[in-house]
Short mmCIF file of C-alpha atoms in Angstrom, two decimals:
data_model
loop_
_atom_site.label_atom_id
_atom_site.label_comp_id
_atom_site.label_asym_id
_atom_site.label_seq_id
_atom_site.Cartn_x
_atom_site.Cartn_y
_atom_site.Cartn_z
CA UNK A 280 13.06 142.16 156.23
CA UNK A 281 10.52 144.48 155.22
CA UNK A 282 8.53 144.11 158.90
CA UNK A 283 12.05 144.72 160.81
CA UNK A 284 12.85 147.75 158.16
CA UNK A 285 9.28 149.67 158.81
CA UNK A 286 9.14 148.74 162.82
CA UNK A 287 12.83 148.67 163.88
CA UNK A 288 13.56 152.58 164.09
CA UNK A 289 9.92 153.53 165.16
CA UNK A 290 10.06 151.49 168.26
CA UNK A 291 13.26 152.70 169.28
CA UNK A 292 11.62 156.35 169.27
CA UNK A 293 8.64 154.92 170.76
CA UNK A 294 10.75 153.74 173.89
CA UNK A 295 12.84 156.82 174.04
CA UNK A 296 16.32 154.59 173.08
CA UNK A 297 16.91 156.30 170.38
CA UNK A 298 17.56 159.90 172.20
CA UNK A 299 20.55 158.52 174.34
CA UNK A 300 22.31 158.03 170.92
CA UNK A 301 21.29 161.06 169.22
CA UNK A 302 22.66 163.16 172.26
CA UNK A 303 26.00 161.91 172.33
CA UNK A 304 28.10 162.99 168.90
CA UNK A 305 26.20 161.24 165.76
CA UNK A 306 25.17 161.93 162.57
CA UNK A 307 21.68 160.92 161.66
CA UNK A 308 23.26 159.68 158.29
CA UNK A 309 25.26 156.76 160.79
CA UNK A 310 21.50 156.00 161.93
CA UNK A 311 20.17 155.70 158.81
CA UNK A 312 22.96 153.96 157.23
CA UNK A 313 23.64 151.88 160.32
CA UNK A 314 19.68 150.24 159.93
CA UNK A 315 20.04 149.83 156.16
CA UNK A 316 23.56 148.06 156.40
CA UNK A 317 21.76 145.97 159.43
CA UNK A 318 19.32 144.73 157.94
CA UNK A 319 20.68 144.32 154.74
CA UNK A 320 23.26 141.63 156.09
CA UNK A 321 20.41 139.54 157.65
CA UNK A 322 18.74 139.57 154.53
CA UNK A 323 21.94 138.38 152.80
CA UNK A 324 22.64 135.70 155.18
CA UNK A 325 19.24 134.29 154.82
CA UNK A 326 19.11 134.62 150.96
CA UNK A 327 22.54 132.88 150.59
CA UNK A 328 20.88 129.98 153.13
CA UNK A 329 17.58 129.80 150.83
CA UNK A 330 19.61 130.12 148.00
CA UNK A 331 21.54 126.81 148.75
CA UNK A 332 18.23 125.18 149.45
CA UNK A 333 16.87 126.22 146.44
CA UNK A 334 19.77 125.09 144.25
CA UNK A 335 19.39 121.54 145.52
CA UNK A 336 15.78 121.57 145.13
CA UNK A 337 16.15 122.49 141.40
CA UNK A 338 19.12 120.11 141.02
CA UNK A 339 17.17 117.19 142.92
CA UNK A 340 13.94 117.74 140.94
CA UNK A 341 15.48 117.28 137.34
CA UNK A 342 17.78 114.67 138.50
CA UNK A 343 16.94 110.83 136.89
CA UNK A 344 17.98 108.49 134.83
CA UNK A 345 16.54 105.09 132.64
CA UNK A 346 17.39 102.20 132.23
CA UNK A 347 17.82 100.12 129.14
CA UNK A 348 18.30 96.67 128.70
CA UNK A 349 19.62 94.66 125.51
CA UNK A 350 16.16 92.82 124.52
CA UNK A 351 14.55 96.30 124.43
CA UNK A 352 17.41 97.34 121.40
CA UNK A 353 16.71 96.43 117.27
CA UNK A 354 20.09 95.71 115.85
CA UNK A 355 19.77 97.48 112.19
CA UNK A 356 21.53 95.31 109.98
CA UNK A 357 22.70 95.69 106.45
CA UNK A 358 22.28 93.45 104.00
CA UNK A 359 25.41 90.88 104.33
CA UNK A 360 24.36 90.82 108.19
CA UNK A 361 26.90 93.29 109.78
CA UNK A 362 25.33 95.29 113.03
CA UNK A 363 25.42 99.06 112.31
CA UNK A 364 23.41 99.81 115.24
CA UNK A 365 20.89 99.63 117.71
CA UNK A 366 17.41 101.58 118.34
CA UNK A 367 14.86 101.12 120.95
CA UNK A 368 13.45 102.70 124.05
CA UNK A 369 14.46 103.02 127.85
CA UNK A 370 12.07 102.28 130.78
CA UNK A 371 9.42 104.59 132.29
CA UNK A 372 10.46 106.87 134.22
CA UNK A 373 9.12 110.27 135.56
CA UNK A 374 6.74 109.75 132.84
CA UNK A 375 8.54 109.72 130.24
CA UNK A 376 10.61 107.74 127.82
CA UNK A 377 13.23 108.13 125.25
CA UNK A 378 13.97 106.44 122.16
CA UNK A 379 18.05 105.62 121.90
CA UNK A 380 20.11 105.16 118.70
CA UNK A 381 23.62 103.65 119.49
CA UNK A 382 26.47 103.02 117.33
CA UNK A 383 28.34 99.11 116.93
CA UNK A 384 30.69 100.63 120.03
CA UNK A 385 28.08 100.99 122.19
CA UNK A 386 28.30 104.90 122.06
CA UNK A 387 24.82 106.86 121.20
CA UNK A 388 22.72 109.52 123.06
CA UNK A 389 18.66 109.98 123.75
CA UNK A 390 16.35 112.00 122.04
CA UNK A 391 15.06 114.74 123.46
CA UNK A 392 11.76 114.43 125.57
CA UNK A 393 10.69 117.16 127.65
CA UNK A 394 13.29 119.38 127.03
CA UNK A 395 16.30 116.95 128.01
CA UNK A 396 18.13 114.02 126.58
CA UNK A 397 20.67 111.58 128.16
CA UNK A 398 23.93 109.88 126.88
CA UNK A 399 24.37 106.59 126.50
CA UNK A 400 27.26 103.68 126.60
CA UNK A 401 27.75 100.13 126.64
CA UNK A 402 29.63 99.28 130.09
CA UNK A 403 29.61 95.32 129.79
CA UNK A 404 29.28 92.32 127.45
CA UNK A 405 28.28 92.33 123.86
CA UNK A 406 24.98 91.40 121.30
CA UNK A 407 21.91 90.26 123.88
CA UNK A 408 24.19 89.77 127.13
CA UNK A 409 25.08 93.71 126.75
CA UNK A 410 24.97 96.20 129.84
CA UNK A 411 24.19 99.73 129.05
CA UNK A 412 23.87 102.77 131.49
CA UNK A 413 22.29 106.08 130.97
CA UNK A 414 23.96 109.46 132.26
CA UNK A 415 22.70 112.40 133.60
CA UNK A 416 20.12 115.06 132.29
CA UNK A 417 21.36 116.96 129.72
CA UNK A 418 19.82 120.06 127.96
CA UNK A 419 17.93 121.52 131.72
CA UNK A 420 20.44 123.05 133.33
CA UNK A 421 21.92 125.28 130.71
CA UNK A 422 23.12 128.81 130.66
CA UNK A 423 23.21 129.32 127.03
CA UNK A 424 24.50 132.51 125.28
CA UNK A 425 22.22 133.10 121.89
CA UNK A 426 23.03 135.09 119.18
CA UNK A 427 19.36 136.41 117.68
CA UNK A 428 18.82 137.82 114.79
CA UNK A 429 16.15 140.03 113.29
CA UNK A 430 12.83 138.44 111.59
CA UNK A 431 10.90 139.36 108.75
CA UNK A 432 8.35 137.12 107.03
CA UNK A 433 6.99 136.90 103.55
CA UNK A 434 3.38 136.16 102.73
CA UNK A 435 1.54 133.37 101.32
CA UNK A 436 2.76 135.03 97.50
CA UNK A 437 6.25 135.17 98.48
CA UNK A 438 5.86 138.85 98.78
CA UNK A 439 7.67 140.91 101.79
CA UNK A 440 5.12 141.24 104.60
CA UNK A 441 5.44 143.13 107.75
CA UNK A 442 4.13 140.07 109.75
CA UNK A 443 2.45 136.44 109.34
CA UNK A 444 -0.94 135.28 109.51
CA UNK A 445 -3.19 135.46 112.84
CA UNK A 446 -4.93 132.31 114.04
CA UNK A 447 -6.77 133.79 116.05
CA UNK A 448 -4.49 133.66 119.42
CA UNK A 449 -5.11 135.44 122.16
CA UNK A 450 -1.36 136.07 122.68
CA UNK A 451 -0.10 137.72 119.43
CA UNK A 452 3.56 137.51 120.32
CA UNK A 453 4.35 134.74 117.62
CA UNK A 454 3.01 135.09 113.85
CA UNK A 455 1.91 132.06 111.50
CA UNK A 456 3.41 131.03 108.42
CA UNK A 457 1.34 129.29 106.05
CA UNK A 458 2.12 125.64 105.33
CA UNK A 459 2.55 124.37 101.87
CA UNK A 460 3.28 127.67 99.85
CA UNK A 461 5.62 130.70 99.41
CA UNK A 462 4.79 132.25 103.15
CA UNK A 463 8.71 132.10 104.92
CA UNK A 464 10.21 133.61 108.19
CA UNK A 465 13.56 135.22 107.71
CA UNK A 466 16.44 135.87 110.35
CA UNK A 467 18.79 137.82 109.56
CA UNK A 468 21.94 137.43 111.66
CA UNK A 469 24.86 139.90 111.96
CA UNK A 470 28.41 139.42 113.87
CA UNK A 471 28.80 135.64 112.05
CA UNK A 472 32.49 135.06 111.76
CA UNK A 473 34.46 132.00 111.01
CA UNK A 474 36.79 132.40 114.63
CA UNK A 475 33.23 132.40 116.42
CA UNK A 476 31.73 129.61 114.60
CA UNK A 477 34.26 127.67 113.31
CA UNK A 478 32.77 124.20 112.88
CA UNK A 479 29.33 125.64 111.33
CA UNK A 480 26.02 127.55 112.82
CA UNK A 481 24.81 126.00 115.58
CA UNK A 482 20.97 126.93 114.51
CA UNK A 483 18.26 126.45 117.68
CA UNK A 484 14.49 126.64 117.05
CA UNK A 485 11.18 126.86 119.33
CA UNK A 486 8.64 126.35 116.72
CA UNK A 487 4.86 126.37 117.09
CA UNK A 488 2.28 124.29 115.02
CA UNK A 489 -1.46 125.14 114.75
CA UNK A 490 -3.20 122.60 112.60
CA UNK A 491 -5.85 123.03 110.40
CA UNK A 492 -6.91 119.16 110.52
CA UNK A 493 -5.37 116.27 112.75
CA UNK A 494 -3.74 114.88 110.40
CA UNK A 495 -1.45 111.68 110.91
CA UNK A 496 -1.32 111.88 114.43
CA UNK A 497 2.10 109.53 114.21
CA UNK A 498 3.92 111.93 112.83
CA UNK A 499 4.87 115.64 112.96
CA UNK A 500 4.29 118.50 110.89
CA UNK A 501 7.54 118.72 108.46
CA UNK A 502 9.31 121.65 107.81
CA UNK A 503 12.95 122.77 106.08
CA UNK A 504 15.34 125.58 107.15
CA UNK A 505 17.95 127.64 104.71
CA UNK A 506 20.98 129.93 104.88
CA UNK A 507 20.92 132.55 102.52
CA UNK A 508 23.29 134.72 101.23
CA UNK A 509 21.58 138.43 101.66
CA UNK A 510 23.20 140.10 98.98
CA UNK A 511 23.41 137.57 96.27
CA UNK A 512 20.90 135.49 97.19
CA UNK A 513 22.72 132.10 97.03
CA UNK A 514 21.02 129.50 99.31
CA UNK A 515 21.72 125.92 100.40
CA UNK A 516 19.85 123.27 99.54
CA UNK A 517 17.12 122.70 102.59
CA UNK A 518 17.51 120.95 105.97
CA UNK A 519 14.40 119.06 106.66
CA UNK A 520 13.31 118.48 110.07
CA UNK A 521 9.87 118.08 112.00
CA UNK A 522 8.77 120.56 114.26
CA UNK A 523 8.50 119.94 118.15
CA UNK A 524 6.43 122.27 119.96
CA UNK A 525 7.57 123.32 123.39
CA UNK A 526 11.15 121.89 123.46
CA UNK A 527 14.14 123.51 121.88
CA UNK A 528 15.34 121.70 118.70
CA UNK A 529 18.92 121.84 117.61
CA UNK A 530 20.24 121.69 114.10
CA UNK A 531 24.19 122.14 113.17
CA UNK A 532 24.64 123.94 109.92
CA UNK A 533 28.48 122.76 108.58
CA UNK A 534 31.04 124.52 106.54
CA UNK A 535 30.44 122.93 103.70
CA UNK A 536 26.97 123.03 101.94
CA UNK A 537 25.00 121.80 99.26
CA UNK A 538 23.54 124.52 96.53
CA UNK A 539 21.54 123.59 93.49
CA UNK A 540 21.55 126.39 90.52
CA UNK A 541 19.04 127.46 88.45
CA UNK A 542 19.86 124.78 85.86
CA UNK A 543 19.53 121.68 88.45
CA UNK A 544 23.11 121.39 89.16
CA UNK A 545 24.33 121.16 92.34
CA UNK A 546 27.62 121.93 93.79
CA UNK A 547 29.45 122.69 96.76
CA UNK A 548 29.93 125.88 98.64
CA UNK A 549 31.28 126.86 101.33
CA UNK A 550 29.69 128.66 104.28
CA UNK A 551 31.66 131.52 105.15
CA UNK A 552 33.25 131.79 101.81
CA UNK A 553 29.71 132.30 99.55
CA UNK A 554 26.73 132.06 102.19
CA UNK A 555 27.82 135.04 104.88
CA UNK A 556 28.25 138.37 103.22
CA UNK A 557 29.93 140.94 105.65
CA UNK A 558 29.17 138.79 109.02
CA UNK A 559 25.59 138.34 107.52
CA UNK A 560 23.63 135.33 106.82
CA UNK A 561 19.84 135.01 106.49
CA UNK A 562 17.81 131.80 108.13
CA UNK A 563 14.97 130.98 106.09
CA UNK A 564 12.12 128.82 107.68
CA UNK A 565 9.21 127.28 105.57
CA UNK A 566 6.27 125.13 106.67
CA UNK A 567 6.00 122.36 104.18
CA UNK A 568 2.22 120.77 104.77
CA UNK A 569 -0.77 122.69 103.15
CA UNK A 570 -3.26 123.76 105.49
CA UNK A 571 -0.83 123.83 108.54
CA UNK A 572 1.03 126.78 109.82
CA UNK A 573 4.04 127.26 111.88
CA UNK A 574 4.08 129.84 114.76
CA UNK A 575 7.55 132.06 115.37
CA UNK A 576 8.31 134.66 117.02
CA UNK A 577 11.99 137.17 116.69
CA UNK A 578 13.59 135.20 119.87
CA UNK A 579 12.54 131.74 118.75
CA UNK A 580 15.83 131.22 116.42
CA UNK A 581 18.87 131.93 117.63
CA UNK A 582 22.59 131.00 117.21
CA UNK A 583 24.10 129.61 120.10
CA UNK A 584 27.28 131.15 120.62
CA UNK A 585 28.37 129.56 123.99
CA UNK A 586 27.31 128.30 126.96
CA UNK A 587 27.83 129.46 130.47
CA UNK A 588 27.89 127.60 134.03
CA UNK A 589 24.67 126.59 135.37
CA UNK A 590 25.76 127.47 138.94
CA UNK A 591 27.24 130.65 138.36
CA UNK A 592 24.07 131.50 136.46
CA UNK A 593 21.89 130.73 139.47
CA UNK A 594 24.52 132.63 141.45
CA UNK A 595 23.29 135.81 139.22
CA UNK A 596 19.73 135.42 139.40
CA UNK A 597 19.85 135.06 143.48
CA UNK A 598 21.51 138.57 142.73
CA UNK A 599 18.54 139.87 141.27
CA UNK A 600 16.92 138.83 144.11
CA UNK A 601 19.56 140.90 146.54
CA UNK A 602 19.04 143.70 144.48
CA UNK A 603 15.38 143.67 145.57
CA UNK A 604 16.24 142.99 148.97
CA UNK A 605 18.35 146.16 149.41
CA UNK A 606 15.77 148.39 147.97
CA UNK A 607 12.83 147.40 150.16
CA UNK A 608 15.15 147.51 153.06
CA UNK A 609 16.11 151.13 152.20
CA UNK A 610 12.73 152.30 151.07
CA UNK A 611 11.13 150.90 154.77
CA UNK A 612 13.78 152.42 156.70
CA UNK A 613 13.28 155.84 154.92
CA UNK A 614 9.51 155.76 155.53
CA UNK A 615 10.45 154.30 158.90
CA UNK A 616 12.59 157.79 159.93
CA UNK A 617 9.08 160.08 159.56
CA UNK A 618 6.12 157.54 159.65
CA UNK A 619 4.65 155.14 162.42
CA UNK A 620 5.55 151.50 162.02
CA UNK A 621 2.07 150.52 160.46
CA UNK A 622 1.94 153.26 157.80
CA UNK A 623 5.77 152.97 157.09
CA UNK A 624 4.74 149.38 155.86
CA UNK A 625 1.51 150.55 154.03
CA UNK A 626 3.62 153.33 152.13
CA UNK A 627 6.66 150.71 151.39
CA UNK A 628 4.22 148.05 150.24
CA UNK A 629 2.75 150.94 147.86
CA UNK A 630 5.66 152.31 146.61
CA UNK A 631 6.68 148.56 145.20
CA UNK A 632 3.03 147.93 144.15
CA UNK A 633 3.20 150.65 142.07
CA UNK A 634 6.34 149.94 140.81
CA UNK A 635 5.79 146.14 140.21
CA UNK A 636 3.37 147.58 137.55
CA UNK A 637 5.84 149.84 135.90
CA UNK A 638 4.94 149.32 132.52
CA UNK A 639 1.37 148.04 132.55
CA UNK A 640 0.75 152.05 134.37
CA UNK A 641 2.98 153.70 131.54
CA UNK A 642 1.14 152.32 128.50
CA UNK A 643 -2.29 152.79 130.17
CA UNK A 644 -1.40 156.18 130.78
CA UNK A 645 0.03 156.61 126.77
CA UNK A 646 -3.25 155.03 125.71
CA UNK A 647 -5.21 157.00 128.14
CA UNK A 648 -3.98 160.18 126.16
CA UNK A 649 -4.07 158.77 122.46
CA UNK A 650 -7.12 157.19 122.68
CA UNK A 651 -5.85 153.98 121.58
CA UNK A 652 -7.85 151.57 122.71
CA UNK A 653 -6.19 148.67 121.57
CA UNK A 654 -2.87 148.90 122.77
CA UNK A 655 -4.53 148.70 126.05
CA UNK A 656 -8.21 147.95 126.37
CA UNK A 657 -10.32 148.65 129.06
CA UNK A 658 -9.70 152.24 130.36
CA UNK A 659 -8.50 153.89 133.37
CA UNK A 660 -10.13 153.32 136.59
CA UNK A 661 -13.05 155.17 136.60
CA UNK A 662 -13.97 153.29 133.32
CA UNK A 663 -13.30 149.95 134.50
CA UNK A 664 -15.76 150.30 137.34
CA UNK A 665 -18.31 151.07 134.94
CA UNK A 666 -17.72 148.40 132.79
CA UNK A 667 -17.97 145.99 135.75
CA UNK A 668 -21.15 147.49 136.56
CA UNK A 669 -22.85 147.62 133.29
CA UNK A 670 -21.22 144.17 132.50
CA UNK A 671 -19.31 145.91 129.12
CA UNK A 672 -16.56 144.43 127.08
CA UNK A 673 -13.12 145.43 127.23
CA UNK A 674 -13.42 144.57 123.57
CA UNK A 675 -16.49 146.79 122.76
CA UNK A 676 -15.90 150.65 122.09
CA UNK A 677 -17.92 152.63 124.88
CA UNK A 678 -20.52 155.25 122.30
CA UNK A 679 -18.79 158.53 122.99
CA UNK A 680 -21.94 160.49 125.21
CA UNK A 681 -20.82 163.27 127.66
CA UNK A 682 -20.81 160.47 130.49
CA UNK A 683 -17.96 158.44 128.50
CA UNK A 684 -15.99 161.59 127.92
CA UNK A 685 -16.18 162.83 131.82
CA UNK A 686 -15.19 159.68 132.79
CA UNK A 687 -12.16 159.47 130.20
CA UNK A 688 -10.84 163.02 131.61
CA UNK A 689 -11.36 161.83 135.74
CA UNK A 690 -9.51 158.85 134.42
CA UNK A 691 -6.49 161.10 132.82
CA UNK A 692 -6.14 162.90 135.85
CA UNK A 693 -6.05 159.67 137.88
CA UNK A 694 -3.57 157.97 136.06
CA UNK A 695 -1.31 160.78 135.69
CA UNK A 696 0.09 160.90 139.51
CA UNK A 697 0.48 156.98 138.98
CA UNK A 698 2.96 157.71 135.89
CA UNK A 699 4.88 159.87 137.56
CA UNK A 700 5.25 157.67 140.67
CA UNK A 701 5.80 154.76 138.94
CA UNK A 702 8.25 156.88 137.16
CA UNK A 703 10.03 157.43 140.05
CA UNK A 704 10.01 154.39 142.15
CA UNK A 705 12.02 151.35 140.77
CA UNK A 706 10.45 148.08 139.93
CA UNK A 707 11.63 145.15 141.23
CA UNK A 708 10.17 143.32 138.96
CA UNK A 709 12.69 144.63 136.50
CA UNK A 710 16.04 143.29 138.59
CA UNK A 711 14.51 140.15 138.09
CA UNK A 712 16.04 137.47 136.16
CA UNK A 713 14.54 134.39 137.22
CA UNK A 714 13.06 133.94 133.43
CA UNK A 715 16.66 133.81 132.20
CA UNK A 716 17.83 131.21 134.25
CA UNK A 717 14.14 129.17 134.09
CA UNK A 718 14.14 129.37 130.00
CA UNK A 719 17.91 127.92 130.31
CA UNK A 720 19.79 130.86 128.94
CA UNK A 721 22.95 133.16 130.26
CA UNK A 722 22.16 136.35 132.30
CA UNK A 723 24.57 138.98 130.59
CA UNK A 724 26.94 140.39 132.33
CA UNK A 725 26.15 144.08 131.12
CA UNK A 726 22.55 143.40 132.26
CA UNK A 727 23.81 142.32 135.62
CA UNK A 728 25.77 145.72 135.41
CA UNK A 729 22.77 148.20 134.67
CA UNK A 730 20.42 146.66 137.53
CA UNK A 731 23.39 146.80 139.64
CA UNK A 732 23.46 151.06 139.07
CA UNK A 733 20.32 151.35 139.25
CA UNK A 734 19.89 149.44 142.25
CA UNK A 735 23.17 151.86 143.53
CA UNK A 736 21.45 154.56 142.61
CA UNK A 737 18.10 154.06 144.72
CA UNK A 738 19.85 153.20 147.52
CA UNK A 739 21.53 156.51 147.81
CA UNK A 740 18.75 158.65 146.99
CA UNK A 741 16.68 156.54 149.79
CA UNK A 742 19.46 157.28 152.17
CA UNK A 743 19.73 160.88 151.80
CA UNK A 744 16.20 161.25 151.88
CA UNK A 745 15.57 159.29 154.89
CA UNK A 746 18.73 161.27 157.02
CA UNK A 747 17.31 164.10 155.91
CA UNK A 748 13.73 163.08 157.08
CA UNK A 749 15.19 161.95 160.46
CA UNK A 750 17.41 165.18 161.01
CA UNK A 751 14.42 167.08 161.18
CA UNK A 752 12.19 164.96 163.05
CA UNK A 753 12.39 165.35 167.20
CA UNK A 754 13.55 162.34 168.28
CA UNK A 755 13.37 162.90 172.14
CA UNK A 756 10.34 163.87 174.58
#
């Protein structure tokens, strides 16, 4: 789209077929809008065809299922002999296995391996002539709706800290908790009511380890989780679980709750009743192993409030991807009304360039002017190239000689027509949403709303400046 957008109306001047339909009564803003519209459809048709292909590439890739045979099940037995259920593990497949619990009906459910799990049921016979069959992948294609709260640790003392403890990541998006002592993470959620939760809080974790030591390679590293009451302080009694790095663990908090007092007693309270105060409720997270630490971040616990459709959330993200569409297609037909075809394309592929790297161009340009080298090392480009050359760290302060300083002010001056374009062009890496869908979680509507201005608002300012552009361009020999 972006080779017919840049080439399309530049030919047409080129072979003089343009002037038979300027001469008769048109506006240039039918041109203009004529070629956007064009193209635009084109590029719709063809999205819609690659996003259908796409869709059953995804769906065919995660689709698989086990199988599982009585004489790989344990029946667990109690102690007068009665079956209360059966554990084992399902063949290979894709790599992978999953242990199965099952109940004496032959109902039960997977554990979760890379991110999925599968239900399971008994479909013939009984004991060691049973017949069981897997179902489908569940937990991948999700559109979940989280709730997320706001985090706050406490250190190693128990005291309030601003964050946790570096390991020494190059990534410092998630802080460490220390294992084994006082050191906590603490969500606080807002908006919990009883209509919108009413069978408990459906709690979901991504937690990190980083270990110290190996330690018992069998096993994970242990941890508990507990709802707190933010103005009295009341907590339940902990939920233990063991952490699972890079797969989403559920846990379902209920009503009811256990709370032991200051004197050892414990009792029963209700969750909404004592624990939330005002639609509040605080999540606390501890580590329990010395020497080990876990690794949060603020979007790593969440609530789950809902769940959307799977296809209709792939239908949104393919409309991040029209949103895109449209605004190359209206960005190469503007350059296209004043430019030649080749530097029509060099100026559209610049203008999204430079607006793919929104951001990363705003905070250079911030750091360029505070002298804050840390939020983004390295320099302008001027300073860059002499790093290169003298084979300097982006780590290592450059000694502040007359040189450094020159260099630092060509570099200001440099950056400061890239902030302002970068300002003004839109990033398409913005409209994108693929990360939503990827990550398993619901592209909100309201987002869907504000790319869908902005994208609206683009387009018309790329309109009127390309009819104006073409209005005053001679179009005939």
């Amino acid at each position: 789209m972006l080779v017919l957008s840049v080439f399309s109306l530049p030919a047409d001047v080129k072979a003089k077929a343009i002037q038979t339909v300027t001469t008769k009564p048109v506006r240039t803003s039918e041109i203009v809008l004529g070629r956007i519209l064009g193209f635009a459809i084109v590029g719709t048709v063809l999205l819609v065809i690659m996003g259908f292909v796409g869709w059953a590439f995804v769906v065919r890739s995660v689709s698989h299922t086990h199988e599982l045979e009585a004489v790989d099940l344990l029946a667990e037995r109690l102690e007068d002999g009665r079956v209360v259920g059966y554990e084992g593990r399902t063949s290979l497949e894709r790599g992978h296995r999953h242990r199965v619990e099952i109940d004496p009906d032959g109902i039960g459910s997977t554990d979760t391996t890379q991110g999925h799990r599968h239900g399971v049921r008994r479909i013939a016979g009984d004991g060691e002539t049973a017949e069981y069959a897997l179902g489908q992948v569940e937990g991948l294609l999700e559109a979940r709706r989280p709730l997320r709260g706001k985090l706050r640790f406490l250190d190693r003392e128990g005291r309030p800290s601003d964050k946790g403890i570096s390991v020494g990541a190059e990534w410092s998006y998630r802080q460490y908790i220390e294992g084994g002592s006082l050191a906590a993470a603490i969500w606080t959620f807002e908006g919990i009511l009883p209509d919108a939760f009413p069978e408990g809080l459906p709690l979901e974790m991504l937690v990190r380890v980083f270990r110290t030591y190996k330690g018992d390679i069998e096993k994970g590293i242990a941890g508990s989780v507990r709802v707190r009451n933010p103005t009295s302080g009341l907590q339940s009694d902990p939920f233990y679980f063991t952490a699972k790095e890079f797969t989403i663990d559920s846990l379902l908090i209920p009503r009811t709750l256990a709370a032991t007092s200051a004197d050892g007693g414990t009792r029963q309270v209700d969750l909404f009743t004592d624990i939330v105060s005002g639609g509040r409720v605080e999540v606390v997270l501890q580590c329990l192993e010395p020497a080990q630490y876990y690794g949060v971040a603020q979007a790593d616990f969440y609530l789950r409030s809902g769940s959307g459709t799977f296809v209709l959330n792939y239908a949104k993200s393919c409309l991040g991807i029209w949103f895109s569409m449209l605004l190359v297609t209206a960005i190469g037909v503007m350059f296209s009304t004043f430019l030649a075809g080749p530097v029509a394309l060099l100026a559209t592929l610049s203008v999204v360039m430079v607006g793919q790297f929104r951001e990363f161009i705003q905070r250079l340009f911030e750091a360029q002017l505070t002298g804050n080298t840390k939020e983004m090392p390295g320099g302008g480009p001027v300073e860059s190239l002499y790093r290169l050359i003298t084979q300097a760290s982006i780590t290592v302060d450059l000694e502040q000689t007359p040189l450094v300083t020159a260099m630092k002010t060509v570099d200001t001056f440099l950056l400061a027509p890239m902030r302002l374009a970068a300002s003004l062009f839109p990033s398409l890496s913005s409209l994108g949403t693929s990360d939503f869908v990827a990550g398993g979680f619901d592209i909100p509507l309201d987002l869907l709303a504000a790319h869908g201005c902005e994208t609206l608002g683009y387009l018309m300012a790329f309109f009127i400046a390309g009819m104006f552009c073409l209005k005053s361009r001679e179009v005939a020999s």
